[in-house]
Coordinates of C-alpha atoms and ligand atoms in Angstrom, one line a residue:
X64 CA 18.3 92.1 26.7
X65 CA 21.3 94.4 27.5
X66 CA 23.6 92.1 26.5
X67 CA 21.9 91.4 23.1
X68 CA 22.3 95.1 22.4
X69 CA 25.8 95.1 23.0
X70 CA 26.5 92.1 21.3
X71 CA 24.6 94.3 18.1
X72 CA 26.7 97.2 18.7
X73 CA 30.4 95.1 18.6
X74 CA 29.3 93.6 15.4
X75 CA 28.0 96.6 13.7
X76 CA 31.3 97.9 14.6
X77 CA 33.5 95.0 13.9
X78 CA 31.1 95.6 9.7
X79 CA 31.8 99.2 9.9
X80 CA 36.1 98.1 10.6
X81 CA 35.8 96.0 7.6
X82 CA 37.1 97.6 4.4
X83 CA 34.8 98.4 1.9
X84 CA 34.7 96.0 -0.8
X85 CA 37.1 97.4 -3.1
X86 CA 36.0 99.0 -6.2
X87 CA 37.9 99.2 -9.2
X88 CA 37.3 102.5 -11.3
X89 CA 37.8 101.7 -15.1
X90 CA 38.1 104.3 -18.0
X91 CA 36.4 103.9 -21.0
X92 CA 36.7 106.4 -24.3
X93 CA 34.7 107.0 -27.4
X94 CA 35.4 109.7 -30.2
X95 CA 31.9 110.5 -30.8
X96 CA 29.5 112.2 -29.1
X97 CA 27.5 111.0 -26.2
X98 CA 24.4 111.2 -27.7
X99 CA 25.0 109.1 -30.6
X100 CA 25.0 104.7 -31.1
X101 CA 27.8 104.6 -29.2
X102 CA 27.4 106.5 -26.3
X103 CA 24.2 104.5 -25.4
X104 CA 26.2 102.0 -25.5
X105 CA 29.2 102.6 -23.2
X106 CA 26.5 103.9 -20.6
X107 CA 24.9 100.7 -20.9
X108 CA 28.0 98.8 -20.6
X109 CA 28.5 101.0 -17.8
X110 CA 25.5 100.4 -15.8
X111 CA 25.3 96.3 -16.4
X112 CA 29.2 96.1 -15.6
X113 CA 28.5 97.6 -12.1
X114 CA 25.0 95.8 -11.4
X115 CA 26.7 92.5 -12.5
X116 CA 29.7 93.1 -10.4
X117 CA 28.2 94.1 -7.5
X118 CA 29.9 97.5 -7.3
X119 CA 33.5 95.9 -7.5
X120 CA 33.7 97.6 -10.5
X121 CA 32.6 100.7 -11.8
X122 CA 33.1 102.3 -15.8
X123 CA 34.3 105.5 -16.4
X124 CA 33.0 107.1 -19.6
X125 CA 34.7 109.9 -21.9
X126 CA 33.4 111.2 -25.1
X127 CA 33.8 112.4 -28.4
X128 CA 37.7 111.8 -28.1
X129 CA 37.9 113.4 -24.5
X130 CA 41.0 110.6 -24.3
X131 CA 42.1 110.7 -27.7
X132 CA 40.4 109.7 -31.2
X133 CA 40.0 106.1 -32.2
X134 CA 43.7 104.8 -32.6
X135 CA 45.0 106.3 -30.1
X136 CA 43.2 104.9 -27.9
X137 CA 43.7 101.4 -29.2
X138 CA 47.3 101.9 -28.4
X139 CA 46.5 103.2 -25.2
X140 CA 45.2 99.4 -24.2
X141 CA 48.2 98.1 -24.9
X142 CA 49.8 100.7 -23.2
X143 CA 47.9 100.9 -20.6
X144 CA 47.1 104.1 -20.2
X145 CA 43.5 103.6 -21.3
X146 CA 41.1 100.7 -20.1
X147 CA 38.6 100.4 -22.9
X148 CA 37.3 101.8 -26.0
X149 CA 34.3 101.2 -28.1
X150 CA 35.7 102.0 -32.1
X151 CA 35.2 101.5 -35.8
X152 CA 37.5 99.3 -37.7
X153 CA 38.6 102.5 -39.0
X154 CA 42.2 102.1 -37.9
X155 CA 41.9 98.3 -36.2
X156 CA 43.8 97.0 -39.4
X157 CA 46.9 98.7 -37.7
X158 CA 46.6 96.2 -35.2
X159 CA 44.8 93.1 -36.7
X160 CA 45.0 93.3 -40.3
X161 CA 42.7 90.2 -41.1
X162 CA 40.2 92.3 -40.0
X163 CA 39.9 94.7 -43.0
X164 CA 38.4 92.1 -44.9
X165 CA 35.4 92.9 -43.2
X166 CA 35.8 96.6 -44.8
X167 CA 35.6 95.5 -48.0
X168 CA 32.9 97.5 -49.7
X169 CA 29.8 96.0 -50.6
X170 CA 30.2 93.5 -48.9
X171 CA 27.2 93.0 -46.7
X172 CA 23.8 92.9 -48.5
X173 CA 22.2 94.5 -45.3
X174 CA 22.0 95.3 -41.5
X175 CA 20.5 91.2 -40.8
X176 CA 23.9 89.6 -43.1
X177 CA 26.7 91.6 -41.2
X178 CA 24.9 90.8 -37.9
X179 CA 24.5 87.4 -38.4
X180 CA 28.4 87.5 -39.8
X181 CA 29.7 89.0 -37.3
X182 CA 27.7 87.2 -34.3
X183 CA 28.6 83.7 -36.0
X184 CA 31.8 81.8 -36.0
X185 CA 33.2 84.2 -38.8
X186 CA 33.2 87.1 -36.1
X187 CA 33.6 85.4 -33.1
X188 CA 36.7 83.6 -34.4
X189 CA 37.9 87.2 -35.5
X190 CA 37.8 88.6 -31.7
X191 CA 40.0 85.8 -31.1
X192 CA 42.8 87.4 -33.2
X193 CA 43.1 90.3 -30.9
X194 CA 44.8 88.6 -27.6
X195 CA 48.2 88.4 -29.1
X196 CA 47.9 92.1 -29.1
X197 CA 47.3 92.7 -26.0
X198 CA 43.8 93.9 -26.5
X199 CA 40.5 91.5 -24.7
X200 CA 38.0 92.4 -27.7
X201 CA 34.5 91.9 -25.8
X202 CA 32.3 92.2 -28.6
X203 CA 31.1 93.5 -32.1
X204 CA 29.0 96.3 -32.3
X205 CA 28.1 98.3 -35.3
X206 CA 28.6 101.8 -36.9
X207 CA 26.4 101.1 -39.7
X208 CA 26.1 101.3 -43.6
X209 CA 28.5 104.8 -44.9
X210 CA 26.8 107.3 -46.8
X211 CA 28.9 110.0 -48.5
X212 CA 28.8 113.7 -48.1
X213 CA 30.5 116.7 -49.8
X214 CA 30.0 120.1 -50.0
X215 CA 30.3 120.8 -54.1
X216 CA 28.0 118.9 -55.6
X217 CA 25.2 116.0 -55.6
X218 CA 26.9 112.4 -56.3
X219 CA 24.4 110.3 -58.8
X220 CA 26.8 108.4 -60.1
X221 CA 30.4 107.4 -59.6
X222 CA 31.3 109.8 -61.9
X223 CA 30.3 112.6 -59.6
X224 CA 32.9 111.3 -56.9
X225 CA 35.9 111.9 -58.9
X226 CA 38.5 114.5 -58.0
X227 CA 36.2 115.0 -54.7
X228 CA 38.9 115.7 -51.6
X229 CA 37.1 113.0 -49.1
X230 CA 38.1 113.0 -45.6
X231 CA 38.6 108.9 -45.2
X232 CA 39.3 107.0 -42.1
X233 CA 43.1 105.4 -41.7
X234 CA 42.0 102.1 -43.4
X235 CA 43.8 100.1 -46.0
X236 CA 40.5 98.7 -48.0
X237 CA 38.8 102.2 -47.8
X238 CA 41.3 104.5 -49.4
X239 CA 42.1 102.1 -51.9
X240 CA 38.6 101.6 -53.0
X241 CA 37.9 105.4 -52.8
X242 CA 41.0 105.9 -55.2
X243 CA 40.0 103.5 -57.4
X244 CA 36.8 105.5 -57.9
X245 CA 39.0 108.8 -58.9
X246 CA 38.6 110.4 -55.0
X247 CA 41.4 112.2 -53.4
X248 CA 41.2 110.2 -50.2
X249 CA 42.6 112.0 -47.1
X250 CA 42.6 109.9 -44.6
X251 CA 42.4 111.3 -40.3
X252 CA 41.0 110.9 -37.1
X253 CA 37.2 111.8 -36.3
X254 CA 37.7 113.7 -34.3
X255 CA 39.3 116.0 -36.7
X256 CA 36.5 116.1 -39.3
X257 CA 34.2 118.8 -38.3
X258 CA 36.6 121.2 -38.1
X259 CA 38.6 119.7 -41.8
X260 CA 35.2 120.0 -43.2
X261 CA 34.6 123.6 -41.7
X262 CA 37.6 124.6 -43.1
X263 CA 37.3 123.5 -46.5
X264 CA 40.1 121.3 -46.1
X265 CA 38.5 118.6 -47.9
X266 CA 35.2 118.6 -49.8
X267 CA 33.1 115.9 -48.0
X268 CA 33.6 112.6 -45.9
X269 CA 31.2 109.3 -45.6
X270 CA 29.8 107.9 -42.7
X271 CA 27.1 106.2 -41.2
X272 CA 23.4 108.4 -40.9
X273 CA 24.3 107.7 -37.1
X274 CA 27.4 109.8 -37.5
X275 CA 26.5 112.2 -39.1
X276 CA 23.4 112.9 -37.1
X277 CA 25.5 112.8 -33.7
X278 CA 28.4 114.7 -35.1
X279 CA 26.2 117.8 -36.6
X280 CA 27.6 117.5 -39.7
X281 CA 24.6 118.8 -41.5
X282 CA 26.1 122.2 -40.0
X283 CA 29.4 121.9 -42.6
X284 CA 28.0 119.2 -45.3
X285 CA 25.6 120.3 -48.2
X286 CA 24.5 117.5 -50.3
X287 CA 24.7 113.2 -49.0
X288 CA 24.0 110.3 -51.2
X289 CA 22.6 107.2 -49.5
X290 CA 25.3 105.1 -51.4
X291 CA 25.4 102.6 -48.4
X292 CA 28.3 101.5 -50.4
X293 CA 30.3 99.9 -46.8
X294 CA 29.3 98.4 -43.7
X295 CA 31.2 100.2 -41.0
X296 CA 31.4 97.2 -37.8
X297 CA 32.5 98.4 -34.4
X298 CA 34.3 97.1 -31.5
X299 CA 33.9 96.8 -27.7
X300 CA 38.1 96.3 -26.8
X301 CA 39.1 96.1 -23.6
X302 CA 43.0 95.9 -22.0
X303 CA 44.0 92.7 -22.1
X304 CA 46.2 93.4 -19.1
X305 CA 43.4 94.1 -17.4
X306 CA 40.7 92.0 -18.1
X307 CA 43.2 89.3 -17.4
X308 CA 42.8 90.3 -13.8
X309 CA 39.1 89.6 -14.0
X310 CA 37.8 86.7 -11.7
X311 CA 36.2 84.0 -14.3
X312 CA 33.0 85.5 -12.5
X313 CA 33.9 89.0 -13.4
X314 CA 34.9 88.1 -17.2
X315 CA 31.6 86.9 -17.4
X316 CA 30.1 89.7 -16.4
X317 CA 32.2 92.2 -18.8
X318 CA 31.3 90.0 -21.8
X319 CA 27.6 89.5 -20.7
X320 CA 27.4 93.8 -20.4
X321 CA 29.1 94.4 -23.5
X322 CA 26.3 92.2 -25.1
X323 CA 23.8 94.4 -23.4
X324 CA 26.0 97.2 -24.8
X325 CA 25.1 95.7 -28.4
X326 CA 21.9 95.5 -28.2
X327 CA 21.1 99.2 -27.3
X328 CA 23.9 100.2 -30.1
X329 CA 21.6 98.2 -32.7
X330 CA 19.0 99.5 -31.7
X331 CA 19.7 103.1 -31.8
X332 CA 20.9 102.7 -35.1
X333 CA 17.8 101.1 -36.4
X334 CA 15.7 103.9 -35.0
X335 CA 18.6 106.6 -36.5
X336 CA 17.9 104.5 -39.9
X337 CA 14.2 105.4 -39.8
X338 CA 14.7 109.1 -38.9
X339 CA 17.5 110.3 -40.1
X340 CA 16.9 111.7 -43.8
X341 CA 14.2 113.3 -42.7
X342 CA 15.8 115.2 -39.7
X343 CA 18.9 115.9 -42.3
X344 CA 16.6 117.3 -44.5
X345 CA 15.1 119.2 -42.5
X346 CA 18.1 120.9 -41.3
X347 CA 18.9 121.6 -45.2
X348 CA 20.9 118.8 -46.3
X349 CA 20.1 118.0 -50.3
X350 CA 19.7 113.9 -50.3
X351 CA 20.4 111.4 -52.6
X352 CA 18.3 108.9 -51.7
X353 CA 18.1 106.3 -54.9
X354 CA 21.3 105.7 -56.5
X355 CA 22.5 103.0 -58.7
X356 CA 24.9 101.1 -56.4
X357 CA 25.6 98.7 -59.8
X358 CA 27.4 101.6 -61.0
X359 CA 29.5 101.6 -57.9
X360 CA 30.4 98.3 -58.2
X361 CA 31.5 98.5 -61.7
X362 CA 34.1 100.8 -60.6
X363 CA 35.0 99.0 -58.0
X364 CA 35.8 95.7 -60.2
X365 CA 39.6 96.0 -60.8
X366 CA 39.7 96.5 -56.8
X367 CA 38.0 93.5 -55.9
X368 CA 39.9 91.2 -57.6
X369 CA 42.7 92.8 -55.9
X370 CA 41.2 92.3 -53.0
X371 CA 40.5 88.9 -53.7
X372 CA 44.2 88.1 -54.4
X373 CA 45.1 89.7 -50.8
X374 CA 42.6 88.3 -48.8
X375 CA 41.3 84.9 -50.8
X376 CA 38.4 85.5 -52.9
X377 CA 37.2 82.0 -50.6
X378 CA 37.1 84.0 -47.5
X379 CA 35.1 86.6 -48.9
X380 CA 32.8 84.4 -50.4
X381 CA 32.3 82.6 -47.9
X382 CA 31.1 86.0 -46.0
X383 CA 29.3 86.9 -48.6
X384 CA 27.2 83.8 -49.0
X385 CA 26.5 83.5 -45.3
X386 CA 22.9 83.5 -44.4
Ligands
LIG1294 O1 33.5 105.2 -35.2 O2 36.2 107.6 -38.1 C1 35.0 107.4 -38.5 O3 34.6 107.8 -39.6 C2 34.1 106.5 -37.7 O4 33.0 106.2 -38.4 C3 33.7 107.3 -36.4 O5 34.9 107.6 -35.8 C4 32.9 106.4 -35.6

């Protein structure tokens, strides 16, 4: 018997000598707020990465631009200096331009078309673009439909945008869509808007209801219209450096959690969809809710054949007939 316990206490010792199984602490950064379609996302991506990796690994999180506002931390996976990033494809043409096609207003006919886009071979063959930048892009997750804002006056009709300063994000498609339709586009980081907005720097901005909710901007924004007039996708990146030094078992498990991740980012944004007016409203916001997007369009016509010409009005047929 004596000897049994002995023999227990040398190998609880010889377990207790043994290093700990190393874990690997990631950083992961996000310019909006926690509590917003993204941050329920990175804390999901969070939780599944170190369930599914047995503690090997564990995430990080940093909000509302604690790390810097959406380019910069692109550049920071390439650099290095930052591990991953859930972002708009606000300034992602920067980096891979073919994917500003998918900014292309009016594109999408509703939440179901740009999720079935983006989760078919179109989308997936789009993440594939991003390796030779050295950025792993996990997934697509979603900002949603952009709605614009302004403090000076209601927008019925495109004729109500023009000469509006409108805070725009670094994108290519966007400001020369918005110019087309006579606004002064001003283009800057998130996480500088509040503040621009505050300041009367520029008149109004547009963004998702999800956004706008989670950034408050009902506190510096008078009057929205629900023109829905651009799908807004979002992106799970990741270092390619180092998910490169992922066992095949770990890559599995980054992709499957970033899945996980998109699910709960959907979600959220499907109940913000349903709550959102109201809760604006209610804070004092005068909304738009049904206006003509035909007359939208119409403005927009000289800009999609232009757009057509850059990116081959086949490709974006092809998106927009998908089903
Ligand atoms: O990704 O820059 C923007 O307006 C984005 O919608 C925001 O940063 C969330």
């Amino acid at each position: 018997m004596r000897i049994i316990g002995m023999a227990l206490i040398a190998g609880a010792a010889t377990l207790a000598a043994l290093p700990a199984a190393a874990q690997t602490t990631l950083k992961m950064n996000i310019a909006i707020a926690q509590n917003s379609h993204y941050g329920v996302a990175i804390d999901t991506f969070a939780r599944e990465v170190e369930k599914r990796t047995n503690g090997r690994y564990k995430i990080q999180n940093f909000y509302a631009g604690a790390l810097g506002a959406e380019r910069e931390s692109i550049e920071g996976l390439q650099l290095g200096t930052l591990d991953l990033t859930m972002t708009s494809t606000g300034p992602v043409p920067n980096f891979v331009p073919d994917v500003a096609i998918l900014d292309i207003p009016f594109l999408f006919r509703d939440y179901g078309h740009a999720r079935a886009v983006l989760d078919g071979p179109i989308g997936q063959d789009m993440l594939k673009k991003f390796d030779a930048k050295g950025i792993t892009a996990l997934a697509w997750g979603e900002n949603g439909f952009r709605h614009m804002t302004n403090s000076k006056r209601p927008i019925n009709s495109p004729d109500d945008v023009k000469g509006l300063k409108m805070r725009t994000m670094e994108n290519p498609v966007h400001i020369q869509a918005y110019r087309a339709m006579g606004i002064i586009p001003t283009p800057m980081a998130f996480t500088e808007v509040f503040t621009a907005l505050q300041q009367g720097t520029v008149d109004g901005q547009e963004n998702p209801v999800s956004v706008i909710t989670s950034a408050k901007l009902d506190q510096v924004q008078k009057y929205m219209t629900l023109t829905g007039h651009v799908y807004s996708p979002a992106l799970i990146l990741m270092s390619k450096a180092q998910f490169d030094k992922l066992s095949p078992a770990d890559k599995q498990a980054f992709l499957e959690s970033a899945k996980e991740a998109v699910k709960v980012n959907r979600a959220r944004i499907d109940e913000d969809e349903k709550r959102a007016v109201a809760d604006l409203r209610a804070k004092g916001m005068i909304i738009v809710e049904n206006v003509d997007k035909t007359k939208f369009q119409a403005a927009l016509a000289p800009t999609f054949v232009d757009l057509g010409k850059k990116f081959g009005q086949d490709n974006i047929d092809r998106i927009k007939d998908y089903k």
